Short mmCIF file of C-alpha atoms in Angstrom, two decimals:
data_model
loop_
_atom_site.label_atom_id
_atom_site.label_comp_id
_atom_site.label_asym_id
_atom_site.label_seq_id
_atom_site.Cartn_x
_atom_site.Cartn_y
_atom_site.Cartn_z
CA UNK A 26 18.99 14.81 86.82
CA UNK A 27 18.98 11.48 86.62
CA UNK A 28 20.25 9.97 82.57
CA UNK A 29 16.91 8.75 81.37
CA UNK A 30 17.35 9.85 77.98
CA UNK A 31 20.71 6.86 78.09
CA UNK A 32 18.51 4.53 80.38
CA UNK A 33 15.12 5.24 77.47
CA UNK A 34 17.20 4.39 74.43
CA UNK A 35 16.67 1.47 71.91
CA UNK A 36 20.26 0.92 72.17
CA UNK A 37 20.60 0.41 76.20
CA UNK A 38 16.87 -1.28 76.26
CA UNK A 39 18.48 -3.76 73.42
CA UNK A 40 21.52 -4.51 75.21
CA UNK A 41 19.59 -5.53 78.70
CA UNK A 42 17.36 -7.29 77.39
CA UNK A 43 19.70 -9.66 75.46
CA UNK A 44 21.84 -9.56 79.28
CA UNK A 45 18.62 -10.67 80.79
CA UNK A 46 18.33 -13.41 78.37
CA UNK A 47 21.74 -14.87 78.32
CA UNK A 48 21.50 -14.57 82.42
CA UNK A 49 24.90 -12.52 82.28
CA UNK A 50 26.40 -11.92 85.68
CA UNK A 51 27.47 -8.68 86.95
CA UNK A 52 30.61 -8.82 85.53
CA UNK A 53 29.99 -9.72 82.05
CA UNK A 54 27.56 -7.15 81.85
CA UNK A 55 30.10 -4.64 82.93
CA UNK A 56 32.76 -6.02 80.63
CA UNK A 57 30.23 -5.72 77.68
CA UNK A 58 28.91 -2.00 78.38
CA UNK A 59 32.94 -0.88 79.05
CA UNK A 60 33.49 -2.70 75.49
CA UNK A 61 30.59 -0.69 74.07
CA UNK A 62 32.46 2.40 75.17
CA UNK A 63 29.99 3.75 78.34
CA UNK A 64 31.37 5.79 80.80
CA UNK A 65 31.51 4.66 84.69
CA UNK A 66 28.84 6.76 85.20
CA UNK A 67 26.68 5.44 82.69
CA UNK A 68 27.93 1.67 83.51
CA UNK A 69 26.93 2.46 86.87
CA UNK A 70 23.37 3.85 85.93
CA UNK A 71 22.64 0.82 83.07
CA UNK A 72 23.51 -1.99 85.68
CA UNK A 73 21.38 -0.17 88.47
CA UNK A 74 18.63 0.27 86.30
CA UNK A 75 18.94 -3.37 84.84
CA UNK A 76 18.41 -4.62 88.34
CA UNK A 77 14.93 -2.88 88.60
CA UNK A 78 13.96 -4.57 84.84
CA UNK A 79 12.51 -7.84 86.19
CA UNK A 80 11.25 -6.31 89.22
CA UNK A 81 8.81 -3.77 87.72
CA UNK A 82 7.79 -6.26 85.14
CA UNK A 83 6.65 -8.38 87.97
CA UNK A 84 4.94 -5.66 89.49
CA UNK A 85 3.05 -3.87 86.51
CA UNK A 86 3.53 -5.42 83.48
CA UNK A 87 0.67 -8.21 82.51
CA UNK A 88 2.58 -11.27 81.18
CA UNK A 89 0.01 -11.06 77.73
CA UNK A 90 1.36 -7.23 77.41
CA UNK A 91 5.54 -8.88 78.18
CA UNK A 92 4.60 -11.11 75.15
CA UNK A 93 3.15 -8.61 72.83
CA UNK A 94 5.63 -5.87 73.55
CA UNK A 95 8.63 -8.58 73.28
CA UNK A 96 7.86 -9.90 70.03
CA UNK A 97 7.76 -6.18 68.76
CA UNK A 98 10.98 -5.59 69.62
CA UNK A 99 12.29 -8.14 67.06
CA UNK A 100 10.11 -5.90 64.66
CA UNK A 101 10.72 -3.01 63.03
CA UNK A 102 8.15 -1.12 65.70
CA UNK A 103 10.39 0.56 68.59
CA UNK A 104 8.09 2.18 70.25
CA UNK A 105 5.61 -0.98 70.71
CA UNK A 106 8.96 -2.66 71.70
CA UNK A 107 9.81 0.03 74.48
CA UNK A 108 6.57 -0.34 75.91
CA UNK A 109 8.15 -3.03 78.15
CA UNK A 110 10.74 -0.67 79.54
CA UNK A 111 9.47 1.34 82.34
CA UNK A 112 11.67 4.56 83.85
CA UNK A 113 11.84 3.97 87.59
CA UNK A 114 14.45 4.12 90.56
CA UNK A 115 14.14 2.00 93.56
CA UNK A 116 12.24 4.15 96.21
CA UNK A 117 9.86 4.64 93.09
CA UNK A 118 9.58 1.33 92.34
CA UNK A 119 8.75 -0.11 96.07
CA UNK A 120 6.23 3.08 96.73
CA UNK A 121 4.48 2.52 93.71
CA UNK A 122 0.70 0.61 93.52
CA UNK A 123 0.91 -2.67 91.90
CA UNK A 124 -0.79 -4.13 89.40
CA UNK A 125 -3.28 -6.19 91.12
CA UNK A 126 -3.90 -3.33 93.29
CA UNK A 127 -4.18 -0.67 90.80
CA UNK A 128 -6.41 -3.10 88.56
CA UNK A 129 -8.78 -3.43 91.52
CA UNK A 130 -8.99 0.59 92.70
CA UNK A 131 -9.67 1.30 88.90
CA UNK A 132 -13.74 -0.14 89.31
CA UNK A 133 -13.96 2.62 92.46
CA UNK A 134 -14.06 5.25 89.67
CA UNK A 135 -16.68 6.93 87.99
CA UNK A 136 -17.75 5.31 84.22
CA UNK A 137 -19.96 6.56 81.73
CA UNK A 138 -20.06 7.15 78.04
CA UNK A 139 -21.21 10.88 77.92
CA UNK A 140 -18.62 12.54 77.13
CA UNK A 141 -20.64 15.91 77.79
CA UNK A 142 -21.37 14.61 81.46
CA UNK A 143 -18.73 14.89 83.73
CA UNK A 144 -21.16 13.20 86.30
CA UNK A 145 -21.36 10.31 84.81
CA UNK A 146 -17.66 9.96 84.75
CA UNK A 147 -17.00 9.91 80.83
CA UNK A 148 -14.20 12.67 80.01
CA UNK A 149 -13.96 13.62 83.50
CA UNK A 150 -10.27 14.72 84.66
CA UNK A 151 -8.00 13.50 87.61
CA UNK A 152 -4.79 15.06 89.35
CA UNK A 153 -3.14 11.72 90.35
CA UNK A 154 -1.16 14.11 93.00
CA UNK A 155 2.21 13.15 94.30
CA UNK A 156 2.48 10.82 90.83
CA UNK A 157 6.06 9.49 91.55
CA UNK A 158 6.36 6.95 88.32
CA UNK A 159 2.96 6.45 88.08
CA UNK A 160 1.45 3.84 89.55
CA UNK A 161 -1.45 5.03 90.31
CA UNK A 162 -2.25 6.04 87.10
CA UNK A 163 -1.45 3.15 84.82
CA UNK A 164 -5.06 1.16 85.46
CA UNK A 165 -7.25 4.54 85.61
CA UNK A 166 -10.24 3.82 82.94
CA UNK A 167 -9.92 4.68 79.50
CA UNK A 168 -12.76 7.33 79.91
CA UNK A 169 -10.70 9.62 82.51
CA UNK A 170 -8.33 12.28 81.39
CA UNK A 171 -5.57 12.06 83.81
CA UNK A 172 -2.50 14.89 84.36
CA UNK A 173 0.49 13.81 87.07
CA UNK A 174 1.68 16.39 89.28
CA UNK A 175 4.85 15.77 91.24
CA UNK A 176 7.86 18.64 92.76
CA UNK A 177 10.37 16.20 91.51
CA UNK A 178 11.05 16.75 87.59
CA UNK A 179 12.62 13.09 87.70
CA UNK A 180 9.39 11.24 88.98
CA UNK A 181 7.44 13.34 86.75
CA UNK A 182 10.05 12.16 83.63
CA UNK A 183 9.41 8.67 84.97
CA UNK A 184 5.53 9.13 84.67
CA UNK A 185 6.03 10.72 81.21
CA UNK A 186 7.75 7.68 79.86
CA UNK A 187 5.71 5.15 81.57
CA UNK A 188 2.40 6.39 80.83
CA UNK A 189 3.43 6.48 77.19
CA UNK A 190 4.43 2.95 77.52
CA UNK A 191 1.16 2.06 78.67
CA UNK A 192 -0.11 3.77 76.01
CA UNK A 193 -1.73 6.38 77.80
CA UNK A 194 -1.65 10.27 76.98
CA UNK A 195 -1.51 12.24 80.07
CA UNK A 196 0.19 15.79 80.96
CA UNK A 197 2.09 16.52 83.96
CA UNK A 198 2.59 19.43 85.72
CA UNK A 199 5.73 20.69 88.08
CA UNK A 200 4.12 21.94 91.25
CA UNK A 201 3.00 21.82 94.65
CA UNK A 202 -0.18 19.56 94.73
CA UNK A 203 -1.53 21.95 97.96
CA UNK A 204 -1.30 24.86 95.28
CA UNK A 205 -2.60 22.30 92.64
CA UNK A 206 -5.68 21.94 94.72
CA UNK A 207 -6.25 25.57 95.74
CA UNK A 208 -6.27 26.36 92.05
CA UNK A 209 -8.92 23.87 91.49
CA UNK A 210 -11.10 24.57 93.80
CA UNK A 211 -11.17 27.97 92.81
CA UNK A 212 -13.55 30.11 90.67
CA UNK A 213 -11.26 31.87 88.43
CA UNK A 214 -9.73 29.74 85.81
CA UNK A 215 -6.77 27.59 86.96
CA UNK A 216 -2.80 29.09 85.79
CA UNK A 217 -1.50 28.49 82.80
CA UNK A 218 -0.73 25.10 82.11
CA UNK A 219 -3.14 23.71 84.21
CA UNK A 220 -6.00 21.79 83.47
CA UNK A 221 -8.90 21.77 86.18
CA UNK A 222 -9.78 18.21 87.53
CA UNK A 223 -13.24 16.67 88.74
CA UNK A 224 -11.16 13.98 90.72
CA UNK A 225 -7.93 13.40 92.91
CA UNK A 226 -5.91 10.51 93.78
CA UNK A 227 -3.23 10.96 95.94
CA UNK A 228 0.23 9.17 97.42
CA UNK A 229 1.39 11.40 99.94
CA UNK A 230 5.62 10.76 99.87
CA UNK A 231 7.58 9.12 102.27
CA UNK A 232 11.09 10.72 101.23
CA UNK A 233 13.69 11.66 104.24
CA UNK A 234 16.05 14.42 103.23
CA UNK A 235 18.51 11.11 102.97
CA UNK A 236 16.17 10.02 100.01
CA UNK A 237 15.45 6.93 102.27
CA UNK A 238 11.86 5.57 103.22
CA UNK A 239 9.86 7.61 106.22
CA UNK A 240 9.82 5.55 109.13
CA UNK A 241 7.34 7.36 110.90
CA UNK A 242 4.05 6.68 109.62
CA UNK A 243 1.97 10.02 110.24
CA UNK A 244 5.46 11.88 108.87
CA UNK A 245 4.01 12.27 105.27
CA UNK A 246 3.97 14.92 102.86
CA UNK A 247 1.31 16.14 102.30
CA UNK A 248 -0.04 15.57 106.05
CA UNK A 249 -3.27 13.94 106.19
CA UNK A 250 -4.80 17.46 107.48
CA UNK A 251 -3.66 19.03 104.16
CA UNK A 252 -4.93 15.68 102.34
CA UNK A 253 -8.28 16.38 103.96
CA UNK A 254 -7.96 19.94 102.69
CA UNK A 255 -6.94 18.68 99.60
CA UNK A 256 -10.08 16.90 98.86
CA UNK A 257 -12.36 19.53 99.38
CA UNK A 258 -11.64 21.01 96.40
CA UNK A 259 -12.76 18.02 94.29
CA UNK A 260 -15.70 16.16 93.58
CA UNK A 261 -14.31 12.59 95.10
CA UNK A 262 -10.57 11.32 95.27
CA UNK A 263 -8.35 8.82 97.11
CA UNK A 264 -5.41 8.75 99.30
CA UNK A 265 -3.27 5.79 99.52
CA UNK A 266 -2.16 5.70 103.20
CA UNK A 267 0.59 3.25 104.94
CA UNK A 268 -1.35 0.11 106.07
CA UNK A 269 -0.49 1.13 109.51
CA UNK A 270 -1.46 4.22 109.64
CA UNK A 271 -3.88 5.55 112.74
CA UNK A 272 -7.39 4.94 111.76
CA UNK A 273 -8.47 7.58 114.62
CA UNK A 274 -6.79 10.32 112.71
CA UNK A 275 -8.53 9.91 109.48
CA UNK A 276 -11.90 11.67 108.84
CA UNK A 277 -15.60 11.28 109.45
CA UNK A 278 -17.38 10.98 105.77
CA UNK A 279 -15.08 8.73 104.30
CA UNK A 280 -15.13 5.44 103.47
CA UNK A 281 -11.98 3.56 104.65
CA UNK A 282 -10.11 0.14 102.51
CA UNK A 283 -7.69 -2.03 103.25
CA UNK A 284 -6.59 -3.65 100.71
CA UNK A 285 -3.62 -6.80 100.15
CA UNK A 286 -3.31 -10.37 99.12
CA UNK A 287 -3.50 -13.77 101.03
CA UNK A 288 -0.69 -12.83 103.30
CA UNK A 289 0.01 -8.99 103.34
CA UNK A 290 -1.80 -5.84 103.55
CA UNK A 291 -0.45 -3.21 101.34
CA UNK A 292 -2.28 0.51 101.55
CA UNK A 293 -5.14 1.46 103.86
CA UNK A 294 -7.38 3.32 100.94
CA UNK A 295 -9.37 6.67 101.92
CA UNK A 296 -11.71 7.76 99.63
CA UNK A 297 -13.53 11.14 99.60
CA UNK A 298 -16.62 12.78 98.31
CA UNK A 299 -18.35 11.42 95.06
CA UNK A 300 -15.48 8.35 95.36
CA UNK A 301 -16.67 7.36 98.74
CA UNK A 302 -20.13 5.32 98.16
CA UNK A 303 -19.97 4.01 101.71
CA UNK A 304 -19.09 6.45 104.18
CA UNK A 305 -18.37 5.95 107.20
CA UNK A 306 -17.60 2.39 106.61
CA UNK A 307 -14.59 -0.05 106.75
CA UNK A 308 -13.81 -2.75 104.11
CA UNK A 309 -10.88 -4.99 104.50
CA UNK A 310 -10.22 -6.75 100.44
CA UNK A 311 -7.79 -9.50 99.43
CA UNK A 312 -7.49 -9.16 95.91
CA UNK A 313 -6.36 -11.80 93.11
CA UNK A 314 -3.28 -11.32 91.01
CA UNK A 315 -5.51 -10.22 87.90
CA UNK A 316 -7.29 -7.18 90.61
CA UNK A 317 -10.31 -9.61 91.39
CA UNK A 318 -11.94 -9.45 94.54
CA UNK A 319 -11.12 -12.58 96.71
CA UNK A 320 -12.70 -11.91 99.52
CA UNK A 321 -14.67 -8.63 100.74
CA UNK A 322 -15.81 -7.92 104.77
CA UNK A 323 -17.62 -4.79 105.45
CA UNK A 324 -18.28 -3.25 108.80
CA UNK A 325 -19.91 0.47 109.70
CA UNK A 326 -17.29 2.67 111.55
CA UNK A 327 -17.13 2.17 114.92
CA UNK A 328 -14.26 4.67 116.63
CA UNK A 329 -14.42 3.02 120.14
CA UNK A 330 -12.30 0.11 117.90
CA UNK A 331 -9.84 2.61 117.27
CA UNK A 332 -8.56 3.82 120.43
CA UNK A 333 -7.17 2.19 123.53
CA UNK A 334 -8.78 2.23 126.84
CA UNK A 335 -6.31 3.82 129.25
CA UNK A 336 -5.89 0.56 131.30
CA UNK A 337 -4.39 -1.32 128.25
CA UNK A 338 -2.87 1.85 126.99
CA UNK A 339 -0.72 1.80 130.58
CA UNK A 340 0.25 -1.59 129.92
CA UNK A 341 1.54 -1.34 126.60
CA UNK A 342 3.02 1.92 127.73
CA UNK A 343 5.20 0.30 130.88
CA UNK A 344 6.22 -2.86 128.70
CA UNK A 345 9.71 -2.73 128.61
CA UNK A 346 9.83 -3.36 132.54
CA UNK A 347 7.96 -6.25 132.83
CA UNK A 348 8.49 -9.92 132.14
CA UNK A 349 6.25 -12.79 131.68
CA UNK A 350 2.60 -13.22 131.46
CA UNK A 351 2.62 -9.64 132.99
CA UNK A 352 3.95 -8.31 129.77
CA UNK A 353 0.79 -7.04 127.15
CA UNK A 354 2.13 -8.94 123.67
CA UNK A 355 0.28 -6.53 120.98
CA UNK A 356 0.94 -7.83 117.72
CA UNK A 357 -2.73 -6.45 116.60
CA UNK A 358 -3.38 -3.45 115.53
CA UNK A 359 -6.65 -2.84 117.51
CA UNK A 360 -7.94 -3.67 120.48
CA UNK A 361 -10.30 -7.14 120.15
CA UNK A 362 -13.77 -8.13 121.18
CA UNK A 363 -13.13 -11.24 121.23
CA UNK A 364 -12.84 -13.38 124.59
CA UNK A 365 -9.58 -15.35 126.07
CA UNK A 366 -9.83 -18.75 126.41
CA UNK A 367 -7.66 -22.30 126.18
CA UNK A 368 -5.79 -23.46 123.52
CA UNK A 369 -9.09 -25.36 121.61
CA UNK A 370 -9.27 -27.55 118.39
CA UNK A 371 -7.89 -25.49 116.03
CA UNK A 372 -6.00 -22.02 115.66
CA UNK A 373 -5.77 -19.50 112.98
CA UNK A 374 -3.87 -16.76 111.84
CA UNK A 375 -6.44 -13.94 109.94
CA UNK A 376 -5.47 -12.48 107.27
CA UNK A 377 -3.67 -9.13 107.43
CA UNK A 378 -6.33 -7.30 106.16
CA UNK A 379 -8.41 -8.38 108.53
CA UNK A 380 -6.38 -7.26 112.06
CA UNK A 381 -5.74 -4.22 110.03
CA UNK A 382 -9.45 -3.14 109.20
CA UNK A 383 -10.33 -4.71 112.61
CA UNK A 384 -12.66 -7.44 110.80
CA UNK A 385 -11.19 -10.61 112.29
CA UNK A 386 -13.41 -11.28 115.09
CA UNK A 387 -16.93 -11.19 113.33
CA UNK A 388 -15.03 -13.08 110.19
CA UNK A 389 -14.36 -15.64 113.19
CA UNK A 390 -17.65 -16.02 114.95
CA UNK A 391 -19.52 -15.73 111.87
CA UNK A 392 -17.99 -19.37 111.21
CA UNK A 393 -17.68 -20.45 114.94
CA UNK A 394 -19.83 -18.76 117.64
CA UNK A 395 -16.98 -20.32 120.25
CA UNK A 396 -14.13 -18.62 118.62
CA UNK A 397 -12.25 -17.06 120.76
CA UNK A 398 -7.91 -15.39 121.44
CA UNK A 399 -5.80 -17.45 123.36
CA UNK A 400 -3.33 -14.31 124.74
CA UNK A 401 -4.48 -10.75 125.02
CA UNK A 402 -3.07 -8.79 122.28
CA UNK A 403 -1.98 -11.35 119.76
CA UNK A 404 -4.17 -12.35 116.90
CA UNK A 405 -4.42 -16.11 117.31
CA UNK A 406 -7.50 -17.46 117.02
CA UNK A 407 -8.46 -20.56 118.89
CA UNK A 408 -11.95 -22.63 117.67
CA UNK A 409 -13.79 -25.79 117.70
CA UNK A 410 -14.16 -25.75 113.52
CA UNK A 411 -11.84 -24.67 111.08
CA UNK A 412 -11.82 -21.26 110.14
CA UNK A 413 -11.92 -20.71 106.23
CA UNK A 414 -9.36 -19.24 103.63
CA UNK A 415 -8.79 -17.01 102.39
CA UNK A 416 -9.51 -14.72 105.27
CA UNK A 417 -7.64 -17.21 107.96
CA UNK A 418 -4.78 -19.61 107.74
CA UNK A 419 -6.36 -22.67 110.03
CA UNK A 420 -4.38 -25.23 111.67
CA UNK A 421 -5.29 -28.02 113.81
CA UNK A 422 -3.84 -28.46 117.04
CA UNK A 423 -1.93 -31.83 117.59
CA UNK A 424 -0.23 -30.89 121.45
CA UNK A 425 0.98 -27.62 123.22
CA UNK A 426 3.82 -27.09 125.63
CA UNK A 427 5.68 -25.25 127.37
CA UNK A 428 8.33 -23.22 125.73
CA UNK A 429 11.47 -25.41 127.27
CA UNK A 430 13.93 -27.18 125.17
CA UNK A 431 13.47 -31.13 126.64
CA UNK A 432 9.60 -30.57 126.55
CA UNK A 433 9.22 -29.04 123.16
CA UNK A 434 11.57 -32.21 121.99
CA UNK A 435 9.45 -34.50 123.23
CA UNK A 436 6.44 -33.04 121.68
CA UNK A 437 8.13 -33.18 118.44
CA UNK A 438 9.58 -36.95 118.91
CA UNK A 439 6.42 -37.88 120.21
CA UNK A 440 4.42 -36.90 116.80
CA UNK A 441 7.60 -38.11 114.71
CA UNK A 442 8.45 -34.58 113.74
CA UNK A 443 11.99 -34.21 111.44
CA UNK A 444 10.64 -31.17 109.37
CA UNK A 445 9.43 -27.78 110.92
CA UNK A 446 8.15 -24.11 109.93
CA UNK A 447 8.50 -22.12 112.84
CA UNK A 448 6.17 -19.08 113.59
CA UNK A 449 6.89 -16.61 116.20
CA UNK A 450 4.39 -14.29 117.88
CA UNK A 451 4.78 -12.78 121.36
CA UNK A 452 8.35 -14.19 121.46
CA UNK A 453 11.45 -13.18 120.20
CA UNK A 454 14.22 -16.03 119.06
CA UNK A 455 16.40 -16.63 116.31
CA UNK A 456 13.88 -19.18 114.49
CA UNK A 457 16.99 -20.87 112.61
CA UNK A 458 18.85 -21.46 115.71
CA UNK A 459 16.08 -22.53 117.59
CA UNK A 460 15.61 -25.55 114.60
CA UNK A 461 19.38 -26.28 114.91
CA UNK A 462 18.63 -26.37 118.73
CA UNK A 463 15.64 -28.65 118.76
CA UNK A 464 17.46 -31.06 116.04
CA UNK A 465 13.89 -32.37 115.00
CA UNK A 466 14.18 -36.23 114.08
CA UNK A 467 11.56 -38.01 112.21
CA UNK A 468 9.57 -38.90 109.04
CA UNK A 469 6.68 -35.69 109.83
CA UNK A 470 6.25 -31.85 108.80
CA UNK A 471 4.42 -29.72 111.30
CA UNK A 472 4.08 -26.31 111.80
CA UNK A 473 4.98 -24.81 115.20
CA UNK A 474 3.97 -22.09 117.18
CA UNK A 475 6.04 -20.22 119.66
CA UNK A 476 3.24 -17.56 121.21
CA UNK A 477 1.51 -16.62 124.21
CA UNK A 478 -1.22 -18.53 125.82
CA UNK A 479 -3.13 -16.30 128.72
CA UNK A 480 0.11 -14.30 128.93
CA UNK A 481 2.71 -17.56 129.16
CA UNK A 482 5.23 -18.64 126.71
CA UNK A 483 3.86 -22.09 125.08
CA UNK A 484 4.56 -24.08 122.10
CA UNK A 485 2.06 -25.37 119.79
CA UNK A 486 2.48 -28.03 117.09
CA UNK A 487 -0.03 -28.17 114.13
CA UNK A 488 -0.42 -28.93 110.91
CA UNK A 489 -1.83 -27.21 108.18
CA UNK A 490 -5.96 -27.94 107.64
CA UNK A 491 -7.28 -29.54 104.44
CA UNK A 492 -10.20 -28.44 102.13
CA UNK A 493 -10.39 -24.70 103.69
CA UNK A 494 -13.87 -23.46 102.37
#
């Protein structure tokens, strides 16, 4: 069992947070807790746990709530003060929704102010399933009554703590979320201790017995199958799935999200039942940092986009044997309908979102009818007008080369290039030792491209577009 009740304390929660402010270094901070008369254990615990402080802070806590929770703390009210102070370890931490995330998925749930309605939304209960420290939970609308259920009495005394310092009441409940579910969904009245939900929301966990991160993406637990079985024994719910994860695998009926910022995507959403008000459709979403919606693209499922045909399916399969524009460079996640053609005007990187949910090409033509990939596999787009943010990041094309050490320094001397950012798709280099190689001379930034064209190696110097609408 992890300490929580040391790492929870006033006294410990005082002491980092006057370390954080004076910026102490590892060593002071040690020397301090050793003078306060911790044990190496504990010393151990405080300073691991003071390294997560700023990071969760960052990733849950509103700066408006850091202000009103740190001027408590030179109050007399404790509690308010603790409310800063989340309980966490690091697989926790880095598993866990963030803010902007969980602040948009909390408008997918069911409102109302009828208490005596559960179908309007007002009272009704959710098993956030798999809680961990609670992520999921922290942004759920006032209305719903929410109870975490987790195997691992540590995550659930992280979820405890954290919900309370949200200000939140919620139970939680030690036990297998597949047994959780079975309860619920049937007639007699659920064990003791149990509370019977409307609505699910589900993280299925990514531990390996080693405690580190799953590597294989469909290795979760709770499978997907028993997530599927899960969810019929609820009125709606959602399961937060790896972006990654194989869209073929996951069920007809739902409505599928994937959901990140300007330059990642973070969770591939599936809702169920009364949660999914679009099934059998596919939304990619960047969201803001406050949980607004940024940009939204909506397609109907289409499951030929999901698989390979078996002629690209060899190629990727025999890869490792084969060299040059022979080789199938797949650094999408789906096979594209768009068409190949020369390096044009301008080129674009889409968002992640968008090669995730497959939404790239008609988020292309819709803005250029010519728009079109430059290498099979690789999700560069090439176009004759600039593609707009947020969905694309659009540079225009100032020379291309081939990927040779005299011609790419030409290209760069000729354009009076001293500064570049180097981006790498299709080809693998060291991108710092391939600047120190190049020694780029002159009074210009650009931004080049080492990637595929039709299969080749080639080099492409750009520079970033202005005005992006």
């Amino acid at each position: 069992m992890q300490p929580w009740n040391l790492l929870a304390s006033d006294t410990v929660q005082g002491f980092i947070e006057e370390a954080l402010t004076r910026k102490w270094d590892a060593l002071q901070v040690s020397t301090a807790l050793q003078k306060a008369g911790y044990s190496n254990e504990e010393r151990a615990a405080i300073m691991d746990y003071m390294a997560l402080v700023p990071k969760f802070r960052e990733k849950f806590c509103a700066a408006e709530h850091i202000a009103k929770v740190g001027a408590a703390r030179n109050s007399t009210n404790n509690e308010t003060a603790r409310g800063m102070f989340l309980l966490c370890d690091k697989l926790a931490l880095e598993q866990s929704t963030a803010q902007d995330i969980g602040r948009w998925k909390a408008n997918l749930w069911p409102r109302g102010n009828d208490a005596t309605e559960n179908a309007t939304g007002a009272g009704a209960e959710v098993h956030d399933l798999c809680c961990g420290m609670g992520g999921d939970s922290f942004y759920l609308p006032a209305g719903l009554k929410v109870t975490g259920v987790d195997l691992d009495e540590n995550r659930l005394a992280m979820y405890s703590h954290n919900m309370q310092a949200f200000g939140k009441a919620a139970e939680t409940l030690n036990k297998d979320v597949r047994e959780v579910a079975r309860e619920n969904g049937a007639k007699m009245p659920a064990s003791a201790g149990m509370t019977k939900a409307d609505y699910f929301t589900i993280d299925p966990a990514r531990r390996a017995i080693e405690g580190e991160n799953q590597r294989d993406l469909k290795n979760l637990t709770p499978t997907l199958e028993e997530v599927v079985e899960i969810s019929r024994h609820y009125r709606g719910g959602m399961a937060k799935l790896p972006p990654g994860y194989p869209p073929a695998e996951i069920p007809d009926g739902t409505e599928i999200l994937y959901l990140g910022g300007h330059s990642d995507c973070r969770e591939c959403l599936v809702l169920f039942g009364e949660l999914a008000k679009h099934p059998d459709t596919v939304r990619a979403v960047i969201v803001g940092k406050a949980g607004e919606t940024l940009a939204e693209w909506t397609r109907r499922r289409d499951r030929s986009l999901e698989t390979l045909d078996d002629d690209l399916q060899e190629k990727l399969d025999r890869n490792d044997s084969l060299e040059g524009k022979d080789r199938t460079y797949r650094t999408a996640t789906s096979r594209s309908d768009l068409p190949l053609g020369e390096i044009g005007k301008y080129i674009a990187e889409p968002a992640p979102v968008l090669i995730r949910s497959h939404l790239f090409n008609a988020a292309a033509l819709a803005h250029d009818p010519n728009a079109h990939l430059i290498s099979e596999g690789i999700a560069y787009v090439s176009s004759d007008k600039p593609l707009p943010a947020p969905g694309f990041s659009c540079y225009e094309v100032l020379a291309h080369t081939e990927i040779a050490t005299g011609a790419v320094r030409s290209m760069l001397k000729e354009h009076d290039i001293g500064k570049i950012t180097l981006k790498l798709r299709g080809v693998k280099l060291d991108p710092d030792a391939e600047t120190k190689r190049l020694k780029p001379k002159g009074k210009n930034s650009a931004i080049l491209f080492y990637t595929r064209a039709k299969g080749e190696k080639v080099a492409i110097l750009t520079t970033k577009t202005k005005n992006q609408t």
